[in-house]
PDB file of C-alpha atoms and ligand atoms in Angstrom:
ATOM      1  CA  MET A  34      77.429 174.278   1.040  1.00 92.00           C
ATOM      2  CA  ARG A  35      73.650 173.951   1.297  1.00 96.00           C
ATOM      3  CA  LEU A  36      72.611 172.122   4.423  1.00 97.00           C
ATOM      4  CA  ILE A  37      69.353 171.280   6.196  1.00 98.00           C
ATOM      5  CA  LEU A  38      69.303 170.716   9.967  1.00 98.00           C
ATOM      6  CA  LEU A  39      66.304 168.516  10.687  1.00 98.00           C
ATOM      7  CA  GLY A  40      65.070 167.622  14.151  1.00 98.00           C
ATOM      8  CA  PRO A  41      62.364 168.132  16.753  1.00 98.00           C
ATOM      9  CA  PRO A  42      62.039 171.288  18.874  1.00 97.00           C
ATOM     10  CA  GLY A  43      64.994 171.487  21.255  1.00 95.00           C
ATOM     11  CA  ALA A  44      67.169 169.072  19.235  1.00 97.00           C
ATOM     12  CA  GLY A  45      69.891 171.735  19.035  1.00 95.00           C
ATOM     13  CA  LYS A  46      69.408 172.946  15.453  1.00 96.00           C
ATOM     14  CA  GLY A  47      69.831 176.622  16.344  1.00 93.00           C
ATOM     15  CA  THR A  48      72.794 175.943  18.634  1.00 91.00           C
ATOM     16  CA  GLN A  49      74.617 173.988  15.933  1.00 95.00           C
ATOM     17  CA  ALA A  50      73.725 176.431  13.140  1.00 95.00           C
ATOM     18  CA  GLN A  51      75.325 179.242  15.164  1.00 91.00           C
ATOM     19  CA  ARG A  52      78.546 177.255  15.436  1.00 91.00           C
ATOM     20  CA  LEU A  53      78.542 176.334  11.736  1.00 93.00           C
ATOM     21  CA  ILE A  54      78.073 179.888  10.443  1.00 91.00           C
ATOM     22  CA  ASP A  55      81.336 180.882  12.118  1.00 83.00           C
ATOM     23  CA  GLN A  56      83.134 177.863  10.691  1.00 86.00           C
ATOM     24  CA  TYR A  57      81.820 177.993   7.107  1.00 90.00           C
ATOM     25  CA  ALA A  58      80.951 181.700   6.673  1.00 91.00           C
ATOM     26  CA  ILE A  59      77.469 180.983   5.373  1.00 95.00           C
ATOM     27  CA  PRO A  60      74.211 182.304   6.833  1.00 96.00           C
ATOM     28  CA  GLN A  61      71.726 180.488   9.063  1.00 96.00           C
ATOM     29  CA  LEU A  62      68.202 180.675   7.668  1.00 97.00           C
ATOM     30  CA  SER A  63      65.928 179.997  10.628  1.00 97.00           C
ATOM     31  CA  THR A  64      62.256 180.263   9.748  1.00 97.00           C
ATOM     32  CA  GLY A  65      61.475 180.431  13.484  1.00 96.00           C
ATOM     33  CA  ASP A  66      63.742 183.511  13.858  1.00 94.00           C
ATOM     34  CA  MET A  67      62.318 185.097  10.695  1.00 96.00           C
ATOM     35  CA  LEU A  68      58.758 184.578  11.920  1.00 97.00           C
ATOM     36  CA  ARG A  69      59.597 185.905  15.417  1.00 95.00           C
ATOM     37  CA  ALA A  70      61.116 189.024  13.780  1.00 94.00           C
ATOM     38  CA  ALA A  71      57.880 189.473  11.798  1.00 96.00           C
ATOM     39  CA  VAL A  72      55.839 189.069  15.003  1.00 96.00           C
ATOM     40  CA  ALA A  73      58.004 191.647  16.813  1.00 94.00           C
ATOM     41  CA  ALA A  74      57.685 194.090  13.883  1.00 96.00           C
ATOM     42  CA  LYS A  75      53.909 193.466  13.746  1.00 96.00           C
ATOM     43  CA  THR A  76      54.002 192.965   9.972  1.00 95.00           C
ATOM     44  CA  GLU A  77      51.023 191.384   8.183  1.00 93.00           C
ATOM     45  CA  VAL A  78      52.812 187.997   8.276  1.00 93.00           C
ATOM     46  CA  GLY A  79      53.721 188.495  11.948  1.00 95.00           C
ATOM     47  CA  VAL A  80      50.156 189.279  12.973  1.00 95.00           C
ATOM     48  CA  LYS A  81      48.916 186.121  11.187  1.00 92.00           C
ATOM     49  CA  ALA A  82      51.725 183.950  12.610  1.00 96.00           C
ATOM     50  CA  LYS A  83      51.686 185.013  16.277  1.00 95.00           C
ATOM     51  CA  GLU A  84      48.673 183.061  17.496  1.00 94.00           C
ATOM     52  CA  VAL A  85      49.692 179.938  15.532  1.00 96.00           C
ATOM     53  CA  MET A  86      53.241 180.006  16.940  1.00 96.00           C
ATOM     54  CA  ASP A  87      52.177 180.694  20.519  1.00 94.00           C
ATOM     55  CA  ALA A  88      49.944 177.605  20.323  1.00 94.00           C
ATOM     56  CA  GLY A  89      52.782 175.465  18.923  1.00 95.00           C
ATOM     57  CA  HIS A  90      51.198 174.834  15.532  1.00 97.00           C
ATOM     58  CA  LEU A  91      52.833 175.232  12.128  1.00 98.00           C
ATOM     59  CA  VAL A  92      52.490 178.463  10.184  1.00 98.00           C
ATOM     60  CA  SER A  93      51.043 177.894   6.690  1.00 97.00           C
ATOM     61  CA  ASP A  94      53.312 176.507   3.971  1.00 98.00           C
ATOM     62  CA  GLU A  95      52.376 179.455   1.761  1.00 97.00           C
ATOM     63  CA  ILE A  96      53.685 182.049   4.240  1.00 96.00           C
ATOM     64  CA  VAL A  97      56.850 180.140   5.143  1.00 97.00           C
ATOM     65  CA  ASN A  98      57.767 179.228   1.566  1.00 97.00           C
ATOM     66  CA  ALA A  99      57.407 182.879   0.545  1.00 96.00           C
ATOM     67  CA  ILE A 100      59.737 184.172   3.269  1.00 96.00           C
ATOM     68  CA  VAL A 101      62.379 181.537   2.490  1.00 97.00           C
ATOM     69  CA  ALA A 102      62.210 182.175  -1.279  1.00 95.00           C
ATOM     70  CA  GLU A 103      62.810 185.871  -0.628  1.00 94.00           C
ATOM     71  CA  ARG A 104      65.679 185.180   1.789  1.00 96.00           C
ATOM     72  CA  ILE A 105      67.474 182.659  -0.454  1.00 95.00           C
ATOM     73  CA  ALA A 106      67.554 185.231  -3.258  1.00 93.00           C
ATOM     74  CA  GLN A 107      69.731 187.582  -1.169  1.00 94.00           C
ATOM     75  CA  SER A 108      73.409 187.901  -2.039  1.00 94.00           C
ATOM     76  CA  ASP A 109      74.794 186.465   1.229  1.00 94.00           C
ATOM     77  CA  CYS A 110      73.232 183.095   0.293  1.00 95.00           C
ATOM     78  CA  ALA A 111      75.233 182.858  -2.936  1.00 92.00           C
ATOM     79  CA  ASN A 112      77.875 180.549  -1.402  1.00 91.00           C
ATOM     80  CA  GLY A 113      75.422 178.435   0.565  1.00 95.00           C
ATOM     81  CA  PHE A 114      73.235 178.451   3.660  1.00 97.00           C
ATOM     82  CA  ILE A 115      72.053 176.412   6.618  1.00 97.00           C
ATOM     83  CA  LEU A 116      68.310 175.818   6.737  1.00 98.00           C
ATOM     84  CA  ASP A 117      67.282 175.591  10.409  1.00 97.00           C
ATOM     85  CA  GLY A 118      63.670 174.533  11.035  1.00 97.00           C
ATOM     86  CA  TYR A 119      62.779 174.515   7.345  1.00 98.00           C
ATOM     87  CA  PRO A 120      61.443 172.535   5.519  1.00 98.00           C
ATOM     88  CA  ARG A 121      58.953 171.146   8.031  1.00 98.00           C
ATOM     89  CA  THR A 122      56.327 169.567   5.769  1.00 98.00           C
ATOM     90  CA  LEU A 123      56.470 167.589   2.543  1.00 98.00           C
ATOM     91  CA  LYS A 124      55.048 170.602   0.695  1.00 98.00           C
ATOM     92  CA  GLN A 125      57.863 172.760   2.044  1.00 98.00           C
ATOM     93  CA  ALA A 126      60.411 170.120   0.987  1.00 98.00           C
ATOM     94  CA  ASP A 127      58.995 170.211  -2.548  1.00 97.00           C
ATOM     95  CA  ALA A 128      59.179 174.010  -2.458  1.00 98.00           C
ATOM     96  CA  VAL A 129      62.899 173.941  -1.491  1.00 97.00           C
ATOM     97  CA  GLU A 130      63.590 171.593  -4.349  1.00 96.00           C
ATOM     98  CA  ALA A 131      61.841 173.929  -6.788  1.00 96.00           C
ATOM     99  CA  MET A 132      63.664 177.008  -5.412  1.00 96.00           C
ATOM    100  CA  LEU A 133      67.038 175.298  -5.841  1.00 95.00           C
ATOM    101  CA  ARG A 134      66.189 173.833  -9.255  1.00 95.00           C
ATOM    102  CA  ASP A 135      65.314 177.344 -10.509  1.00 94.00           C
ATOM    103  CA  ARG A 136      68.872 178.378  -9.591  1.00 92.00           C
ATOM    104  CA  ASN A 137      70.581 175.193 -10.851  1.00 94.00           C
ATOM    105  CA  LEU A 138      71.565 174.334  -7.293  1.00 94.00           C
ATOM    106  CA  THR A 139      71.315 171.183  -5.190  1.00 94.00           C
ATOM    107  CA  LEU A 140      71.304 170.298  -1.517  1.00 96.00           C
ATOM    108  CA  ASP A 141      74.500 168.804  -0.090  1.00 95.00           C
ATOM    109  CA  HIS A 142      73.319 167.253   3.168  1.00 96.00           C
ATOM    110  CA  VAL A 143      70.247 166.810   5.345  1.00 98.00           C
ATOM    111  CA  ILE A 144      71.329 166.155   8.915  1.00 98.00           C
ATOM    112  CA  GLU A 145      68.759 164.607  11.229  1.00 98.00           C
ATOM    113  CA  MET A 146      69.437 165.238  14.928  1.00 98.00           C
ATOM    114  CA  ARG A 147      67.912 162.512  17.117  1.00 98.00           C
ATOM    115  CA  VAL A 148      67.050 163.312  20.735  1.00 98.00           C
ATOM    116  CA  ASP A 149      64.702 161.564  23.208  1.00 97.00           C
ATOM    117  CA  ASP A 150      61.433 163.349  23.995  1.00 95.00           C
ATOM    118  CA  GLU A 151      62.100 163.729  27.766  1.00 94.00           C
ATOM    119  CA  VAL A 152      65.438 165.414  27.021  1.00 95.00           C
ATOM    120  CA  LEU A 153      63.792 167.730  24.472  1.00 96.00           C
ATOM    121  CA  ILE A 154      61.248 168.866  27.048  1.00 94.00           C
ATOM    122  CA  THR A 155      63.964 169.564  29.650  1.00 92.00           C
ATOM    123  CA  ARG A 156      66.055 171.470  27.118  1.00 93.00           C
ATOM    124  CA  VAL A 157      63.190 173.664  25.936  1.00 94.00           C
ATOM    125  CA  ALA A 158      61.828 174.335  29.434  1.00 92.00           C
ATOM    126  CA  GLY A 159      65.257 175.625  30.553  1.00 92.00           C
ATOM    127  CA  ARG A 160      66.134 177.603  27.430  1.00 93.00           C
ATOM    128  CA  TYR A 161      66.694 181.367  27.433  1.00 94.00           C
ATOM    129  CA  SER A 162      68.603 183.682  25.143  1.00 94.00           C
ATOM    130  CA  CYS A 163      70.395 186.994  25.127  1.00 96.00           C
ATOM    131  CA  ALA A 164      67.887 189.752  24.342  1.00 95.00           C
ATOM    132  CA  LYS A 165      70.549 191.641  22.376  1.00 95.00           C
ATOM    133  CA  CYS A 166      72.495 189.097  20.257  1.00 92.00           C
ATOM    134  CA  GLY A 167      70.270 185.990  20.541  1.00 89.00           C
ATOM    135  CA  SER A 168      72.942 183.645  21.977  1.00 90.00           C
ATOM    136  CA  VAL A 169      71.168 180.624  23.454  1.00 90.00           C
ATOM    137  CA  TYR A 170      71.656 179.398  27.034  1.00 92.00           C
ATOM    138  CA  HIS A 171      70.086 176.892  29.413  1.00 92.00           C
ATOM    139  CA  ASP A 172      69.206 177.189  33.117  1.00 93.00           C
ATOM    140  CA  THR A 173      71.341 174.205  34.157  1.00 91.00           C
ATOM    141  CA  ASP A 174      73.270 172.805  31.183  1.00 84.00           C
ATOM    142  CA  ARG A 175      74.605 175.883  29.453  1.00 88.00           C
ATOM    143  CA  LYS A 176      74.898 178.991  31.559  1.00 93.00           C
ATOM    144  CA  PRO A 177      76.970 182.038  30.565  1.00 96.00           C
ATOM    145  CA  SER A 178      80.538 181.864  31.971  1.00 96.00           C
ATOM    146  CA  VAL A 179      79.683 184.769  34.276  1.00 96.00           C
ATOM    147  CA  GLU A 180      76.142 184.421  35.608  1.00 92.00           C
ATOM    148  CA  GLY A 181      73.810 187.063  34.128  1.00 95.00           C
ATOM    149  CA  ILE A 182      76.249 188.311  31.460  1.00 97.00           C
ATOM    150  CA  CYS A 183      76.109 187.157  27.837  1.00 97.00           C
ATOM    151  CA  ASP A 184      79.377 185.493  26.750  1.00 96.00           C
ATOM    152  CA  GLN A 185      79.069 186.876  23.235  1.00 94.00           C
ATOM    153  CA  CYS A 186      78.053 190.525  23.648  1.00 96.00           C
ATOM    154  CA  GLY A 187      78.178 191.312  27.369  1.00 97.00           C
ATOM    155  CA  SER A 188      74.480 192.178  27.594  1.00 98.00           C
ATOM    156  CA  THR A 189      72.705 191.587  30.906  1.00 97.00           C
ATOM    157  CA  GLU A 190      69.242 191.217  29.389  1.00 97.00           C
ATOM    158  CA  PHE A 191      67.819 187.817  28.604  1.00 97.00           C
ATOM    159  CA  LYS A 192      64.444 186.549  27.352  1.00 95.00           C
ATOM    160  CA  ARG A 193      62.375 183.369  27.080  1.00 95.00           C
ATOM    161  CA  ARG A 194      60.133 182.323  24.205  1.00 93.00           C
ATOM    162  CA  PRO A 195      56.367 182.295  24.819  1.00 91.00           C
ATOM    163  CA  ASP A 196      56.118 178.836  23.202  1.00 92.00           C
ATOM    164  CA  ASP A 197      58.727 177.281  25.535  1.00 93.00           C
ATOM    165  CA  ASN A 198      56.322 175.782  28.063  1.00 89.00           C
ATOM    166  CA  ALA A 199      55.284 172.183  28.724  1.00 86.00           C
ATOM    167  CA  GLU A 200      51.802 172.404  27.164  1.00 88.00           C
ATOM    168  CA  THR A 201      52.902 174.115  23.941  1.00 93.00           C
ATOM    169  CA  MET A 202      55.916 171.812  23.746  1.00 94.00           C
ATOM    170  CA  ARG A 203      53.586 168.784  23.643  1.00 93.00           C
ATOM    171  CA  THR A 204      51.793 170.323  20.642  1.00 95.00           C
ATOM    172  CA  ARG A 205      55.088 171.166  18.937  1.00 96.00           C
ATOM    173  CA  LEU A 206      56.340 167.603  19.392  1.00 97.00           C
ATOM    174  CA  TRP A 207      53.045 166.193  18.100  1.00 96.00           C
ATOM    175  CA  ASN A 208      53.320 168.404  15.015  1.00 97.00           C
ATOM    176  CA  TYR A 209      56.919 167.310  14.520  1.00 97.00           C
ATOM    177  CA  TYR A 210      56.054 163.607  14.487  1.00 97.00           C
ATOM    178  CA  LYS A 211      52.952 164.142  12.345  1.00 98.00           C
ATOM    179  CA  ASP A 212      54.124 166.661   9.739  1.00 98.00           C
ATOM    180  CA  THR A 213      57.933 166.876   9.847  1.00 98.00           C
ATOM    181  CA  SER A 214      59.208 163.370  10.589  1.00 97.00           C
ATOM    182  CA  PRO A 215      58.005 162.091   7.155  1.00 98.00           C
ATOM    183  CA  LEU A 216      60.880 164.201   5.767  1.00 98.00           C
ATOM    184  CA  VAL A 217      63.308 161.643   7.206  1.00 98.00           C
ATOM    185  CA  GLY A 218      62.006 159.104   4.680  1.00 98.00           C
ATOM    186  CA  TYR A 219      61.774 161.733   1.943  1.00 98.00           C
ATOM    187  CA  TYR A 220      65.465 162.646   2.209  1.00 98.00           C
ATOM    188  CA  HIS A 221      66.549 159.071   2.843  1.00 97.00           C
ATOM    189  CA  CYS A 222      65.044 158.125  -0.540  1.00 97.00           C
ATOM    190  CA  LYS A 223      66.992 160.960  -2.142  1.00 96.00           C
ATOM    191  CA  GLY A 224      70.240 159.678  -0.605  1.00 96.00           C
ATOM    192  CA  LEU A 225      70.787 162.932   1.313  1.00 97.00           C
ATOM    193  CA  LEU A 226      69.922 161.913   4.864  1.00 98.00           C
ATOM    194  CA  ARG A 227      72.592 161.622   7.568  1.00 98.00           C
ATOM    195  CA  SER A 228      71.401 160.901  11.103  1.00 98.00           C
ATOM    196  CA  ILE A 229      73.384 161.828  14.189  1.00 98.00           C
ATOM    197  CA  ASP A 230      73.004 161.342  17.934  1.00 98.00           C
ATOM    198  CA  GLY A 231      71.840 164.725  19.222  1.00 98.00           C
ATOM    199  CA  MET A 232      72.007 163.502  22.849  1.00 97.00           C
ATOM    200  CA  GLN A 233      75.774 164.056  22.925  1.00 97.00           C
ATOM    201  CA  SER A 234      77.372 167.261  24.188  1.00 94.00           C
ATOM    202  CA  VAL A 235      77.139 170.376  22.004  1.00 93.00           C
ATOM    203  CA  GLU A 236      80.816 169.968  21.065  1.00 95.00           C
ATOM    204  CA  GLU A 237      80.394 166.280  20.157  1.00 97.00           C
ATOM    205  CA  VAL A 238      77.351 167.060  17.991  1.00 98.00           C
ATOM    206  CA  THR A 239      79.331 169.780  16.192  1.00 96.00           C
ATOM    207  CA  ALA A 240      82.142 167.286  15.560  1.00 96.00           C
ATOM    208  CA  ALA A 241      79.654 164.744  14.152  1.00 98.00           C
ATOM    209  CA  ILE A 242      78.219 167.370  11.787  1.00 97.00           C
ATOM    210  CA  GLU A 243      81.679 168.499  10.697  1.00 95.00           C
ATOM    211  CA  ALA A 244      82.646 164.893   9.960  1.00 96.00           C
ATOM    212  CA  ILE A 245      79.662 164.607   7.592  1.00 96.00           C
ATOM    213  CA  VAL A 246      80.154 167.982   5.958  1.00 93.00           C
ATOM    214  CA  SER A 247      83.867 167.512   5.346  1.00 89.00           C
ATOM    215  CA  ARG A 248      83.462 164.095   3.682  1.00 82.00           C
TER     216      ARG A 248
HETATM  217  P1  LIG B  89      61.577 177.280  15.674  1.00 66.04           P
HETATM  218  O1  LIG B  89      62.098 178.555  16.195  1.00 66.04           O
HETATM  219  O2  LIG B  89      62.176 176.700  14.442  1.00 66.04           O
HETATM  220  O3  LIG B  89      61.592 176.232  16.870  1.00 66.04           O
HETATM  221  P2  LIG B  89      61.765 174.640  16.882  1.00 66.04           P
HETATM  222  O4  LIG B  89      61.931 173.894  15.644  1.00 66.04           O
HETATM  223  O5  LIG B  89      60.631 174.234  17.742  1.00 66.04           O
HETATM  224  O6  LIG B  89      63.158 174.445  17.432  1.00 66.04           O
HETATM  225  P3  LIG B  89      63.764 175.135  18.637  1.00 66.04           P
HETATM  226  O7  LIG B  89      64.281 176.504  18.278  1.00 66.04           O
HETATM  227  O8  LIG B  89      62.810 175.065  19.804  1.00 66.04           O
HETATM  228  O9  LIG B  89      64.951 174.138  18.994  1.00 66.04           O
HETATM  229  P4  LIG B  89      66.392 173.945  18.398  1.00 66.04           P
HETATM  230  O10 LIG B  89      66.465 172.612  17.756  1.00 66.04           O
HETATM  231  O11 LIG B  89      66.856 175.129  17.585  1.00 66.04           O
HETATM  232  O12 LIG B  89      67.204 173.868  19.773  1.00 66.04           O
HETATM  233  P5  LIG B  89      68.249 174.892  20.430  1.00 66.04           P
HETATM  234  O13 LIG B  89      69.528 174.878  19.678  1.00 66.04           O
HETATM  235  O14 LIG B  89      67.634 176.226  20.702  1.00 66.04           O
HETATM  236  O15 LIG B  89      59.999 177.387  15.385  1.00 66.04           O
HETATM  237  C1  LIG B  89      59.129 178.035  16.305  1.00 66.04           C
HETATM  238  C2  LIG B  89      57.721 178.085  15.713  1.00 66.04           C
HETATM  239  O16 LIG B  89      57.728 178.858  14.482  1.00 66.04           O
HETATM  240  C3  LIG B  89      57.113 176.721  15.292  1.00 66.04           C
HETATM  241  O17 LIG B  89      56.512 176.052  16.375  1.00 66.04           O
HETATM  242  C4  LIG B  89      56.106 177.162  14.214  1.00 66.04           C
HETATM  243  O18 LIG B  89      54.954 177.716  14.798  1.00 66.04           O
HETATM  244  C5  LIG B  89      56.862 178.281  13.494  1.00 66.04           C
HETATM  245  N1  LIG B  89      57.691 177.772  12.372  1.00 66.04           N
HETATM  246  C6  LIG B  89      59.044 177.836  12.262  1.00 66.04           C
HETATM  247  N2  LIG B  89      59.453 177.282  11.110  1.00 66.04           N
HETATM  248  C7  LIG B  89      58.335 176.845  10.480  1.00 66.04           C
HETATM  249  C8  LIG B  89      58.117 176.167   9.251  1.00 66.04           C
HETATM  250  N3  LIG B  89      59.151 175.818   8.450  1.00 66.04           N
HETATM  251  N4  LIG B  89      56.832 175.868   8.912  1.00 66.04           N
HETATM  252  C9  LIG B  89      55.791 176.216   9.689  1.00 66.04           C
HETATM  253  N5  LIG B  89      55.939 176.867  10.876  1.00 66.04           N
HETATM  254  C10 LIG B  89      57.199 177.179  11.258  1.00 66.04           C
HETATM  255  O19 LIG B  89      68.496 174.135  21.825  1.00 66.04           O
HETATM  256  C11 LIG B  89      67.475 174.031  22.805  1.00 66.04           C
HETATM  257  C12 LIG B  89      68.097 174.104  24.220  1.00 66.04           C
HETATM  258  O20 LIG B  89      68.904 172.963  24.407  1.00 66.04           O
HETATM  259  C13 LIG B  89      68.998 175.321  24.464  1.00 66.04           C
HETATM  260  O21 LIG B  89      68.831 175.779  25.778  1.00 66.04           O
HETATM  261  C14 LIG B  89      70.421 174.782  24.234  1.00 66.04           C
HETATM  262  O22 LIG B  89      71.370 175.480  25.019  1.00 66.04           O
HETATM  263  C15 LIG B  89      70.260 173.330  24.672  1.00 66.04           C
HETATM  264  N6  LIG B  89      71.096 172.401  23.917  1.00 66.04           N
HETATM  265  C16 LIG B  89      71.277 172.382  22.555  1.00 66.04           C
HETATM  266  N7  LIG B  89      72.080 171.361  22.200  1.00 66.04           N
HETATM  267  C17 LIG B  89      72.385 170.694  23.353  1.00 66.04           C
HETATM  268  C18 LIG B  89      73.178 169.533  23.640  1.00 66.04           C
HETATM  269  N8  LIG B  89      73.819 168.839  22.682  1.00 66.04           N
HETATM  270  N9  LIG B  89      73.277 169.136  24.920  1.00 66.04           N
HETATM  271  C19 LIG B  89      72.639 169.821  25.933  1.00 66.04           C
HETATM  272  N10 LIG B  89      71.882 170.935  25.722  1.00 66.04           N
HETATM  273  C20 LIG B  89      71.755 171.361  24.437  1.00 66.04           C
END
């Protein structure tokens, strides 16, 4: 299964991808996570990307397409993958198509997650994650079962992203509507687009995705 999760920042793409990898045993390819790993490792790509990401802008198509092309070629992607946060521009969408065509593969579904802007801002402002395993939580809506202890790995260390603040979030949303939302029409024309209500609970959104995927 080759799936794209499409939606604005805070729509729940990462949360849902984490649930789907367990269910379908395919990897999550998050360009945001890959770029943050490059920033943390201070690689050439990471050094270039840091300032752009902290400001809420998009990293260049050239850089992002190259890291995805390299990742898709790895053996754990042979049975499929979930693209989370990629593609994000029409040029990136063309690049995915070319990468798949070269391997005689096609996309199965593009799932658009729709969430109101005010809810997105609240979700992002309250988001934090486990510093060890990356499990995502929220200050009010999704706390660990035992306060201060990660449900998944038991770690007591958590972190917040530098781009999760109101000012940067406005830029990220602007960039979504300007550069990424045209992909809704792009995939609609290809007959791949399925839109779901991302305002529902995490469990209800997972069920909506599973209903599409299992069709
Ligand atoms: P990236 O890491 O991809 O961030 P994003 O797209 O802005 O998306 P988020 O991770 O913020 O949100 P999400 O939809 O995954 O929501 P989540 O599940 O965490 O990109 C970061 C930056 O990297 C970009 O700004 C750009 O600079 C660069 N970049 C990345 N990819 C790029 C590309 N392809 N091209 C160019 N640049 C690129 O959920 C959010 C919160 O809500 C959590 O607290 C969660 O617990 C909660 N939540 C989730 N679902 C629900 C629900 N149903 N109900 C209630 N709460 C929920």
